[in-house]
């Protein structure tokens, strides 16, 4: 039993297909195509499904972020480049979170008036006070 999203996706597929090609498909071929569309996860429901595109210098770029359970029968072999990019993105995410935590702790330390090194400042607290108009 297909859900509404899967039915809409299959209808869009057939609408984009050439009319002569679509008319030549047998019912067995249609069922096989529909099973393939559903099996590849194109019509699946994901908990997080973000698909956006942006224009930069008259060229369109897109990004897709999907998060949900994997119901596919066969797992794909990932390329070494994809594994490298995923590792790089995860490392950048962890480093960003660490840097944010350090800056937050530094701001808390400065708000409490604690000086670890006398007569030395990174200037982050002064910048933050100026940004927030704190006196």
mmCIF file of C-alpha atoms in Angstrom, residues 19-26 29-30:
data_model
loop_
_atom_site.group_PDB
_atom_site.id
_atom_site.type_symbol
_atom_site.label_atom_id
_atom_site.label_comp_id
_atom_site.label_asym_id
_atom_site.label_seq_id
_atom_site.Cartn_x
_atom_site.Cartn_y
_atom_site.Cartn_z
ATOM 1 C CA UNK A 19 4.100 9.973 -23.793
ATOM 2 C CA UNK A 20 5.111 7.343 -26.337
ATOM 3 C CA UNK A 21 7.398 5.629 -23.850
ATOM 4 C CA UNK A 22 4.738 5.701 -21.130
ATOM 5 C CA UNK A 23 2.121 4.222 -23.464
ATOM 6 C CA UNK A 24 4.452 1.360 -24.454
ATOM 7 C CA UNK A 25 4.990 0.200 -20.850
ATOM 8 C CA UNK A 26 3.241 -2.993 -19.835
ATOM 9 C CA UNK A 29 6.912 -2.918 -16.263
ATOM 10 C CA UNK A 30 4.874 -0.210 -14.520
#
